XYZ file of C-alpha atoms in Angstrom:
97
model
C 60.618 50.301 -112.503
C 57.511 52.295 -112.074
C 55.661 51.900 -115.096
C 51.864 51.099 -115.342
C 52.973 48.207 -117.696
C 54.993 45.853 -115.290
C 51.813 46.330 -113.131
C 49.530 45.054 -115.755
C 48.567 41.739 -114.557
C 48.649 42.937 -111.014
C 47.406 46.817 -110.929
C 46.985 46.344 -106.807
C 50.477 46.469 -106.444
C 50.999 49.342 -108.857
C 53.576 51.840 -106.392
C 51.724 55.257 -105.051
C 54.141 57.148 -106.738
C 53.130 60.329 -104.783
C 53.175 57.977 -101.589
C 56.600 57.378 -102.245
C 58.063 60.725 -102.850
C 56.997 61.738 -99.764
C 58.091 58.857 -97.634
C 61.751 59.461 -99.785
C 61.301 62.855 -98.270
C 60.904 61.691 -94.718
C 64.137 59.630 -95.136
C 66.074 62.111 -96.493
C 64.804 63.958 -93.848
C 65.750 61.671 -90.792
C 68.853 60.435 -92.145
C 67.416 56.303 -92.300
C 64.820 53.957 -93.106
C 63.305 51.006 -92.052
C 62.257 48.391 -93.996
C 59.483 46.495 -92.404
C 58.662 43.217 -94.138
C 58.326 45.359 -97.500
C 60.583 43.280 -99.814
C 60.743 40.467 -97.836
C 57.919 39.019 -95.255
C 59.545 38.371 -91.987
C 62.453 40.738 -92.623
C 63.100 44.361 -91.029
C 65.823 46.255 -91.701
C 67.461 49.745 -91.050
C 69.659 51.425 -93.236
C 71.809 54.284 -93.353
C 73.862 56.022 -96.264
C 77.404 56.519 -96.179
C 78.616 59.816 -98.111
C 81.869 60.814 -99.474
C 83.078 64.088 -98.882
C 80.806 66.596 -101.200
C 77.837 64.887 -98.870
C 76.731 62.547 -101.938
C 75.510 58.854 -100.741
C 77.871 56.464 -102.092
C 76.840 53.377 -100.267
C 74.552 52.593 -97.866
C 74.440 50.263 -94.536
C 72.115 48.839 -93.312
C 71.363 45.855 -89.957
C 68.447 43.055 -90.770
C 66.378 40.937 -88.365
C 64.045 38.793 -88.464
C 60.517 40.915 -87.554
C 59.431 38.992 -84.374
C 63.161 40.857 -82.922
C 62.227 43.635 -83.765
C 61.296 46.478 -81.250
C 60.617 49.932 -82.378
C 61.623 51.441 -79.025
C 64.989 50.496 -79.634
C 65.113 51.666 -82.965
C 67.137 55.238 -82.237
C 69.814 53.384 -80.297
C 70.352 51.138 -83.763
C 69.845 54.562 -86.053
C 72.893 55.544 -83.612
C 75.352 52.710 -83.783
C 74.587 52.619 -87.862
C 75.578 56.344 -87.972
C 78.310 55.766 -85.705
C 80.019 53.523 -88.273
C 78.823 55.212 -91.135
C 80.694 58.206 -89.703
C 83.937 55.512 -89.418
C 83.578 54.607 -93.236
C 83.425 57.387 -94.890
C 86.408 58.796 -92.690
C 88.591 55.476 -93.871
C 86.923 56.428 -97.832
C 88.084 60.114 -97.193
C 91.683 58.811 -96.353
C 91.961 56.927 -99.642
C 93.855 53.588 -100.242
């Protein structure tokens, strides 16, 4: 996904690959991410991971708005309800079918 060559007839967009790694870090890190108007313009969204029970992230969930909703003040209260039913998953994907 990374290589020079998909980036050949558009080398601006070429990923900081170093750039990345560390924001990956951070996420790890804090447990989410935000997505603001990366993949899409107009779009945020905040994602969590959902892990099975060695602590692996099987799936992920995530909330999307449109950008003009969004307020970074109220991002840890959305963080918390994500993580709240994150929590609920993988306790119904613990207690199998």
């Amino acid at each position: 996904m990374y290589v020079p060559e998909r980036y050949r007839d558009r080398p601006g967009d070429l990923p900081d690959l170093g750039a990345l790694r560390t924001e990956l870090d951070r996420v790890a890190r804090g447990g989410f991410a935000v997505n603001r108007e990366r993949s899409e313009r107009g779009l945020v969204a905040v994602g969590v991971p959902v892990r099975d029970e060695d602590g692996r992230a099987v799936a992920g969930l995530s909330v999307s708005m449109p950008s003009v909703r969004y307020d970074p003040r109220g991002l840890r209260s959305l963080v918390a309800t994500l993580e709240t039913s994150a929590r609920a998953l993988e306790a119904d994907l613990a207690s199998g079918p």
